[in-house]
PDB file of C-alpha atoms in Angstrom:
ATOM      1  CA  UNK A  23     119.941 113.660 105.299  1.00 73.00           C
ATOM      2  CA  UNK A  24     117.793 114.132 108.196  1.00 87.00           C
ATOM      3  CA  UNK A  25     115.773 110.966 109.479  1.00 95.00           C
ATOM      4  CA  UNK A  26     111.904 111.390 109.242  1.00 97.00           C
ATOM      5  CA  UNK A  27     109.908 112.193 112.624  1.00 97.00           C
ATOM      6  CA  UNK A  28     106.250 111.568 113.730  1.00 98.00           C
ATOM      7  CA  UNK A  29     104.605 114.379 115.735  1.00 98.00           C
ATOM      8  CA  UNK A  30     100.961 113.973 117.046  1.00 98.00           C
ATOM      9  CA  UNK A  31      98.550 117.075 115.549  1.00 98.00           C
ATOM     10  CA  UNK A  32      95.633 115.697 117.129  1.00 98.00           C
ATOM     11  CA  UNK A  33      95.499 113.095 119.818  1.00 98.00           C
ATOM     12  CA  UNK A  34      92.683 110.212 119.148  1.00 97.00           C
ATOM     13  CA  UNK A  35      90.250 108.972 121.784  1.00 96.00           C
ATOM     14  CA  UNK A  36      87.515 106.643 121.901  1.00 91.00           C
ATOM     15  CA  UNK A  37      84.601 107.882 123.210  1.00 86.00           C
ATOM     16  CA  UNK A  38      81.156 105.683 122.523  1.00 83.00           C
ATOM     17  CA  UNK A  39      78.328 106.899 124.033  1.00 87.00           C
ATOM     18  CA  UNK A  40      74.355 105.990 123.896  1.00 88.00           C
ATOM     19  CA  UNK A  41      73.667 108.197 121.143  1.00 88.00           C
ATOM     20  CA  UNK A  42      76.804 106.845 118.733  1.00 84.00           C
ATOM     21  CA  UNK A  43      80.462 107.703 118.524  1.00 85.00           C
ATOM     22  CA  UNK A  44      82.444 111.412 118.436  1.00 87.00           C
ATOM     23  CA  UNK A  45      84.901 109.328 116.374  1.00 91.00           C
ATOM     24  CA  UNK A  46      87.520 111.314 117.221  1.00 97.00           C
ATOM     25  CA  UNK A  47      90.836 109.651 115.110  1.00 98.00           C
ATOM     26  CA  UNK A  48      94.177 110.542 115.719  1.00 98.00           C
ATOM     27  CA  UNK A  49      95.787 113.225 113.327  1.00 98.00           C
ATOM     28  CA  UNK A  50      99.696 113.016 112.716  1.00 98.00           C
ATOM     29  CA  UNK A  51     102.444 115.094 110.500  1.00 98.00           C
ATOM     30  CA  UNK A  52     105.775 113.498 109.638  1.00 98.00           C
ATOM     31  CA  UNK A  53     108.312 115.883 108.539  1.00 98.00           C
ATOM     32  CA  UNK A  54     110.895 114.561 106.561  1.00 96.00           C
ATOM     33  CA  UNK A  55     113.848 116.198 103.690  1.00 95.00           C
ATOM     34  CA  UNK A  56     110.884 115.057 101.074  1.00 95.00           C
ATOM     35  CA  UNK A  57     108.415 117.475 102.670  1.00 95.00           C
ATOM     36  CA  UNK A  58     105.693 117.234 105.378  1.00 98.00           C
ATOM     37  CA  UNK A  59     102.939 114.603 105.217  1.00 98.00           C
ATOM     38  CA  UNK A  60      99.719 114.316 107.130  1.00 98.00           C
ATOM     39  CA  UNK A  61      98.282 111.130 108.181  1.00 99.00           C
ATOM     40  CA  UNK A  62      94.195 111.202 108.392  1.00 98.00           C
ATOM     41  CA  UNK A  63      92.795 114.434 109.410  1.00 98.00           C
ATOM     42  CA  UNK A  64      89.713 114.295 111.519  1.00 98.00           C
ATOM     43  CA  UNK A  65      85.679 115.056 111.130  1.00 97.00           C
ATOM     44  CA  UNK A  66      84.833 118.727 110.376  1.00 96.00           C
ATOM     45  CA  UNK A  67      84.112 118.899 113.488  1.00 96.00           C
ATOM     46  CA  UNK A  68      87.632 118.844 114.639  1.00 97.00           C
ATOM     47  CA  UNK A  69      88.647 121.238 111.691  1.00 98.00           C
ATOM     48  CA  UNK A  70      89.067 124.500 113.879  1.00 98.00           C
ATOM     49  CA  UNK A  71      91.565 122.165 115.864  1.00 98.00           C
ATOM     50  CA  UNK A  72      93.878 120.797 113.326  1.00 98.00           C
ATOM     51  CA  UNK A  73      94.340 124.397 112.120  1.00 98.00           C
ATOM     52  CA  UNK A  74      94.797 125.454 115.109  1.00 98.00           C
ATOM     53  CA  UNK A  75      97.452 122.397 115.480  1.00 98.00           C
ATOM     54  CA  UNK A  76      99.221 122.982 112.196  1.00 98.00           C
ATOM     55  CA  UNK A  77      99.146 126.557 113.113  1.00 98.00           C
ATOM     56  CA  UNK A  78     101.333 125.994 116.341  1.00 98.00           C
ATOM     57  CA  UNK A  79     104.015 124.542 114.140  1.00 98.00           C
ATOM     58  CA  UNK A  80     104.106 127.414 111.844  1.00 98.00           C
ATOM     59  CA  UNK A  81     102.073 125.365 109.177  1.00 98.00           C
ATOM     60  CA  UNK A  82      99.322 125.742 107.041  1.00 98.00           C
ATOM     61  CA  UNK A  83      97.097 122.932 105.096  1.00 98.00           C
ATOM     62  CA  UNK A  84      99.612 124.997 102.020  1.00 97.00           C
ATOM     63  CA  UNK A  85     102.911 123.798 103.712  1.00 98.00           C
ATOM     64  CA  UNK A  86     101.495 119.741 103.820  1.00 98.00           C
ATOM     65  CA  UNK A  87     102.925 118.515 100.347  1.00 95.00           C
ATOM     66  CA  UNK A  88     100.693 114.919 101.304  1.00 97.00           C
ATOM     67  CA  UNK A  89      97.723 113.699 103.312  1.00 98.00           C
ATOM     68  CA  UNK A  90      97.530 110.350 103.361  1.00 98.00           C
ATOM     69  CA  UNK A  91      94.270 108.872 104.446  1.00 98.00           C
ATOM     70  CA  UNK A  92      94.082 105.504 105.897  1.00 98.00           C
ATOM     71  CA  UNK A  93      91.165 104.221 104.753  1.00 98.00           C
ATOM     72  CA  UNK A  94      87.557 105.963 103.763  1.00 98.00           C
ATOM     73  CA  UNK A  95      85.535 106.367 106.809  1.00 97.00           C
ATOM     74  CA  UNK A  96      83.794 109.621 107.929  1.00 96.00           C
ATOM     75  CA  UNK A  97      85.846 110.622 110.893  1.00 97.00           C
ATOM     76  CA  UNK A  98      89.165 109.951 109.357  1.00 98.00           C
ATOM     77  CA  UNK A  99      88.822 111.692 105.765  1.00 97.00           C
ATOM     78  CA  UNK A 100      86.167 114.890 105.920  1.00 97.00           C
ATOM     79  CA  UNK A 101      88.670 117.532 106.148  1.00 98.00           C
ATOM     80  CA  UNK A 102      90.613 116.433 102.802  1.00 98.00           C
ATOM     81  CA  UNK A 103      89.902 119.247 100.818  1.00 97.00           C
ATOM     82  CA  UNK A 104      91.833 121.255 103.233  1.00 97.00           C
ATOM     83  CA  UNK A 105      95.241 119.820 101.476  1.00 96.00           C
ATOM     84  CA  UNK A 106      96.877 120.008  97.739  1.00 91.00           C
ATOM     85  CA  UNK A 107      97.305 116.212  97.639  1.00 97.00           C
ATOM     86  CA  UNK A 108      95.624 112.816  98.877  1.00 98.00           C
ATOM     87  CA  UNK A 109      96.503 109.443  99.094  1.00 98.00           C
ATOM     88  CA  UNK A 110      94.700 106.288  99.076  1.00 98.00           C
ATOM     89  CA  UNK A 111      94.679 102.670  97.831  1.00 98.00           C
ATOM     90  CA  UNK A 112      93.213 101.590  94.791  1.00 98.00           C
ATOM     91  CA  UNK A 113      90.926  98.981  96.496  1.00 98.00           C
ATOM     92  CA  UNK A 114      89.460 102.069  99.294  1.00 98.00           C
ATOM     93  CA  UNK A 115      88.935 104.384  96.485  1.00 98.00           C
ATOM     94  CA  UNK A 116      87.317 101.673  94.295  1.00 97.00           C
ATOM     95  CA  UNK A 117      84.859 100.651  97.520  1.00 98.00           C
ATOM     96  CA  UNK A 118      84.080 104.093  97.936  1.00 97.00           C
ATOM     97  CA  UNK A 119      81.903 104.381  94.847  1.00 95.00           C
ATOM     98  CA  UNK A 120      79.635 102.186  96.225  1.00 95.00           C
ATOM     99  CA  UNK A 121      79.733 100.949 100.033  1.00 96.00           C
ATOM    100  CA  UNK A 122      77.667  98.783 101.492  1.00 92.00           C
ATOM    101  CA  UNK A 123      74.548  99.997 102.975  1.00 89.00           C
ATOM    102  CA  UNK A 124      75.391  98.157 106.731  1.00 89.00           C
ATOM    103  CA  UNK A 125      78.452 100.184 106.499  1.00 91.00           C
ATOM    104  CA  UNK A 126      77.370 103.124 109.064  1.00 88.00           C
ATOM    105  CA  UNK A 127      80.706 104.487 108.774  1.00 93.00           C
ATOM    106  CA  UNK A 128      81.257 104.909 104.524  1.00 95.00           C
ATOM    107  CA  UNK A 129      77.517 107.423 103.924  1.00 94.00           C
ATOM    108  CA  UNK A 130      77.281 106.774 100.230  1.00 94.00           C
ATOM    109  CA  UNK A 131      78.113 110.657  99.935  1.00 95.00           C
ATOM    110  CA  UNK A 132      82.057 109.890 101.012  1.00 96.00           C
ATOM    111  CA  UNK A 133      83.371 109.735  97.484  1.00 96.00           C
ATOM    112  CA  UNK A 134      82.075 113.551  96.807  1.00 96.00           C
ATOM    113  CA  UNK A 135      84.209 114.626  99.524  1.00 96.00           C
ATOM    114  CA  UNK A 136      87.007 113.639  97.079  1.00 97.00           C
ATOM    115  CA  UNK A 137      84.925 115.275  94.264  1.00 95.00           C
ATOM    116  CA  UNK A 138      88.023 117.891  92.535  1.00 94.00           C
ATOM    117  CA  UNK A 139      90.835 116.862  94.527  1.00 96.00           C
ATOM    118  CA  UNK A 140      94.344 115.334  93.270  1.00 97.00           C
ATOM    119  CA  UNK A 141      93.756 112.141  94.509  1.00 98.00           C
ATOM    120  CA  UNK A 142      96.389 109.461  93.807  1.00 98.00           C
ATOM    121  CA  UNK A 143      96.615 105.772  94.674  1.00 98.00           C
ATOM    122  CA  UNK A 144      99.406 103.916  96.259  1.00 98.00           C
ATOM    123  CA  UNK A 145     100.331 100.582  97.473  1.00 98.00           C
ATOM    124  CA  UNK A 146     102.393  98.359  99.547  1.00 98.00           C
ATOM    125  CA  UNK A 147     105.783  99.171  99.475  1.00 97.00           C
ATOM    126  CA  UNK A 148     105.314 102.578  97.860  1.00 98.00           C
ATOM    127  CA  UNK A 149     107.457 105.079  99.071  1.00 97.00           C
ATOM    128  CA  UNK A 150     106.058 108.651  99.611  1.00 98.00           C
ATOM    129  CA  UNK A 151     109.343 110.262 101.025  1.00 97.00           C
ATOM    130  CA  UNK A 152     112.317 108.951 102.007  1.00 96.00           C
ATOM    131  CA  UNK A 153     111.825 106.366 105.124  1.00 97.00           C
ATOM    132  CA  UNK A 154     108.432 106.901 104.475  1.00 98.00           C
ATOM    133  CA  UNK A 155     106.650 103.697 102.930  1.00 98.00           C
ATOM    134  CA  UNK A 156     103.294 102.694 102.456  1.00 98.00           C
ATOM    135  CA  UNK A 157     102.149  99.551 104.222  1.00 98.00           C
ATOM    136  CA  UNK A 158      98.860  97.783 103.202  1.00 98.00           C
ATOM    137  CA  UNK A 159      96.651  96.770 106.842  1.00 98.00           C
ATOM    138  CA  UNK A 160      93.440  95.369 105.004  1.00 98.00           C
ATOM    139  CA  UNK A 161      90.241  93.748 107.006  1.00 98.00           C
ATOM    140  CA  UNK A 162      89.035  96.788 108.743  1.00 98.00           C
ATOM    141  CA  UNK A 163      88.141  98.178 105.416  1.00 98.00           C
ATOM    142  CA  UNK A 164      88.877  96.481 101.916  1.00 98.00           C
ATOM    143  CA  UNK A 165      91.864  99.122 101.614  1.00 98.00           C
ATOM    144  CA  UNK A 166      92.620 100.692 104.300  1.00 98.00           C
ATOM    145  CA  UNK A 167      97.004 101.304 104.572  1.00 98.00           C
ATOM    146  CA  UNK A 168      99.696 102.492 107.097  1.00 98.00           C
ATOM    147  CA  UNK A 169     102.528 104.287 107.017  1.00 98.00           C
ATOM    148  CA  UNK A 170     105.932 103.049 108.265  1.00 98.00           C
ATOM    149  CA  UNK A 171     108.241 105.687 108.616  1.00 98.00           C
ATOM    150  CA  UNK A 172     111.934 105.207 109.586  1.00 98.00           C
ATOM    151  CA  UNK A 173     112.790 107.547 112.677  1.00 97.00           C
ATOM    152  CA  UNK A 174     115.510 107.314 115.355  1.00 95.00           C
ATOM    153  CA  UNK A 175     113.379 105.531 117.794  1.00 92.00           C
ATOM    154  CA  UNK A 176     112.980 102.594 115.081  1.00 96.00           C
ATOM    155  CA  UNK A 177     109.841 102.060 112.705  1.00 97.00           C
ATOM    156  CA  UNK A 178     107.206 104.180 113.343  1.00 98.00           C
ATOM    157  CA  UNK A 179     103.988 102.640 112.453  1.00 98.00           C
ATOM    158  CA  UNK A 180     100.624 104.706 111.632  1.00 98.00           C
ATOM    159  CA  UNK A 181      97.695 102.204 111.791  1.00 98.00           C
ATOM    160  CA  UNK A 182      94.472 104.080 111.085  1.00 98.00           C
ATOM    161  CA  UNK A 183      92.338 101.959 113.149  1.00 98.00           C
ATOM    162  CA  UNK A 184      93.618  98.563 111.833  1.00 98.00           C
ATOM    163  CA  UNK A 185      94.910  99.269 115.238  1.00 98.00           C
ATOM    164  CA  UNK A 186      92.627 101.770 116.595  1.00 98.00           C
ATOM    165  CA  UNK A 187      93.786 101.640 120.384  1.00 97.00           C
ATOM    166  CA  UNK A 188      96.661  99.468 122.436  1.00 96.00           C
ATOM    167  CA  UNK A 189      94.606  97.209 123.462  1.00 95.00           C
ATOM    168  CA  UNK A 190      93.655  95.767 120.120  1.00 97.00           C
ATOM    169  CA  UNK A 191      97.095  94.712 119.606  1.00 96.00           C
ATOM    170  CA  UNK A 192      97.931  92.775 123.120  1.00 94.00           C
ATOM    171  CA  UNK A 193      94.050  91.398 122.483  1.00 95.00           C
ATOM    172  CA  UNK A 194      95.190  90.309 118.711  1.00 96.00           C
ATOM    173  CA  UNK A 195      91.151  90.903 117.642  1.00 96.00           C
ATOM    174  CA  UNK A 196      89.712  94.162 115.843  1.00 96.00           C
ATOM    175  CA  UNK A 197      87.259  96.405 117.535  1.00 89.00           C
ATOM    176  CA  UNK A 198      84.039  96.656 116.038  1.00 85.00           C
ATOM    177  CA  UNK A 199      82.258  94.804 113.353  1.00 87.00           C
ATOM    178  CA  UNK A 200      85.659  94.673 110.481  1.00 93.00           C
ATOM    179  CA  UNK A 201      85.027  94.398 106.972  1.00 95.00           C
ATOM    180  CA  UNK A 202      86.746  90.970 106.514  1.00 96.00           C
ATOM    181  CA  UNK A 203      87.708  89.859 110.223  1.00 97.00           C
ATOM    182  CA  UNK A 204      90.216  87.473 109.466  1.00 98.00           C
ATOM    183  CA  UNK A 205      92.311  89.915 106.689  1.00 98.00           C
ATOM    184  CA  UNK A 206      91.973  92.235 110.444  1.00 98.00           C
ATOM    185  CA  UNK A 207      93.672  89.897 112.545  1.00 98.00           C
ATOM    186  CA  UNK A 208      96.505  89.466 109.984  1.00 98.00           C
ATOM    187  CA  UNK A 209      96.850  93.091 109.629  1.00 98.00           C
ATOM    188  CA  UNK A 210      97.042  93.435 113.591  1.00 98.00           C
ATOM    189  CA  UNK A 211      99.775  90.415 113.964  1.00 97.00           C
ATOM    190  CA  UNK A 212     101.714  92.431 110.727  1.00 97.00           C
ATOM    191  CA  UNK A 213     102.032  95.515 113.309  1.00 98.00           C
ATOM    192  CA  UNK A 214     103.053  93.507 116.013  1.00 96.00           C
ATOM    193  CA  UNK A 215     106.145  92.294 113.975  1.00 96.00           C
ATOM    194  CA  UNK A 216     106.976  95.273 112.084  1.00 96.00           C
ATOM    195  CA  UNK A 217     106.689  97.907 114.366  1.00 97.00           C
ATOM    196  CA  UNK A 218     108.927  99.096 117.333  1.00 97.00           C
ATOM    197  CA  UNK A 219     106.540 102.628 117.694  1.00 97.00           C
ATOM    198  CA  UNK A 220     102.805 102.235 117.092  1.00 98.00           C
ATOM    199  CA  UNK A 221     100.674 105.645 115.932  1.00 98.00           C
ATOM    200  CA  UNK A 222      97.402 104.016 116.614  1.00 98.00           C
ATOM    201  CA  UNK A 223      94.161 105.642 115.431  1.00 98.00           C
ATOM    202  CA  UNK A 224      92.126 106.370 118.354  1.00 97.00           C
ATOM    203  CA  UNK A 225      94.594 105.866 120.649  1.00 97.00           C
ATOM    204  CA  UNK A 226      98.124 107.589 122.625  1.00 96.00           C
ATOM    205  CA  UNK A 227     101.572 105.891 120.884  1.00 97.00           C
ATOM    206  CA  UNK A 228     102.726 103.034 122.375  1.00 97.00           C
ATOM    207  CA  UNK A 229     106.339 101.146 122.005  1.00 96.00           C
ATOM    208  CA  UNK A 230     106.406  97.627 121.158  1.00 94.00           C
ATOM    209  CA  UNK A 231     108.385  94.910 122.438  1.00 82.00           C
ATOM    210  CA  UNK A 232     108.901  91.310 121.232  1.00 62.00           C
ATOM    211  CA  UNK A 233     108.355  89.553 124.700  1.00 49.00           C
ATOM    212  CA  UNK A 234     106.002  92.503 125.483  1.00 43.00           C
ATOM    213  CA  UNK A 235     103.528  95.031 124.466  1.00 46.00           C
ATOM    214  CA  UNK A 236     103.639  98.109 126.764  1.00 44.00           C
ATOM    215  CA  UNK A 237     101.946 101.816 126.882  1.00 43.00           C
TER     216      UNK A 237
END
């Protein structure tokens, strides 16, 4: 059995300007015995992109068996109804139905995005292929989840933006107003110990070390 790999569709920048943020998130496949699985997929207006990204590899949206979406907001879910499956957790779908109105980045319209799909909850510890678990990274939003996937280089963690960008992690402090800032802070330490390769969302990879963090 082969061991799972992470491979970067879409790099993820941070890019805030005057007039509001691009938002552009990171995009990432992991192809495994199990299948392929995407984690997040961008704005529409990064669509032509990840198909032209997918298409590189060979793929189409029809070869992705999962796409896992870390947590609800805008620039990390809207092309969704480009795949067969989604996954989310219980507590992000359940928010979804009715954000809060500060919350610039959940529109009240997100949950019709999912409107029709197979959408399917999971939790901590679920796992979605083999050496592919889901890992719950709350405070950001009330659900939002990684994935930690076994690979050669150690455990791979995708953080949606519980840890949007390096610098979040040596800084041990979310970016941005969080939903619940202290659940954020826990979820950022949990990276730090778990992971040995962090998928950030905004942000290039990074390796971790215990006496250091390092690009």
């Amino acid at each position: 059995m082969a061991t799972p790999s992470v491979h970067t569709l879409l790099n993820g920048y941070l890019m805030p300007t005057d007039q509001g943020n691009p938002a552009f998130c990171a995009v990432y496949l992991i192809e495994s015995d199990d299948g392929r699985i995407v984690f997040d997929c961008g704005h529409v207006g990064r669509r032509k992109a990840l198909l032209a990204a997918l298409c590189e590899r060979g793929l189409s949206p029809g070869d992705i068996a999962t796409v896992v979406v870390s947590h609800g907001h805008w620039d990390h879910l809207q092309n969704v109804d480009l795949f067969q499956r989604v996954v989310m957790h219980p507590h992000e779908l359940r928010y979804l139905k009715a954000p809060s109105r500060r919350d610039l980045g959940t529109p009240p319209w997100t949950s019709a995005v999912l409107e029709g799909l197979d959408v399917r909850e999971a939790s901590e510890g679920e796992q979605l292929a083999s050496g592919v678990r889901v890992v719950e990274l709350p405070g950001h939003t009330p659900g939002s989840i990684g994935l930690a996937v076994d690979t050669d280089e150690g455990t791979a963690l995708l953080t949606g933006d519980a840890v949007p960008a390096a610098g979040v992690l040596l800084a041990g402090e979310p970016l941005g107003r969080a939903f619940d800032s202290a659940r954020a802070r826990a979820s950022i330490e949990r990276v730090a110990e778990l992971a040995d390769v962090v998928h950030p969302g905004h942000d290039k990879s990074f390796r971790v070390t215990r006496a250091k963090r390092s690009r």
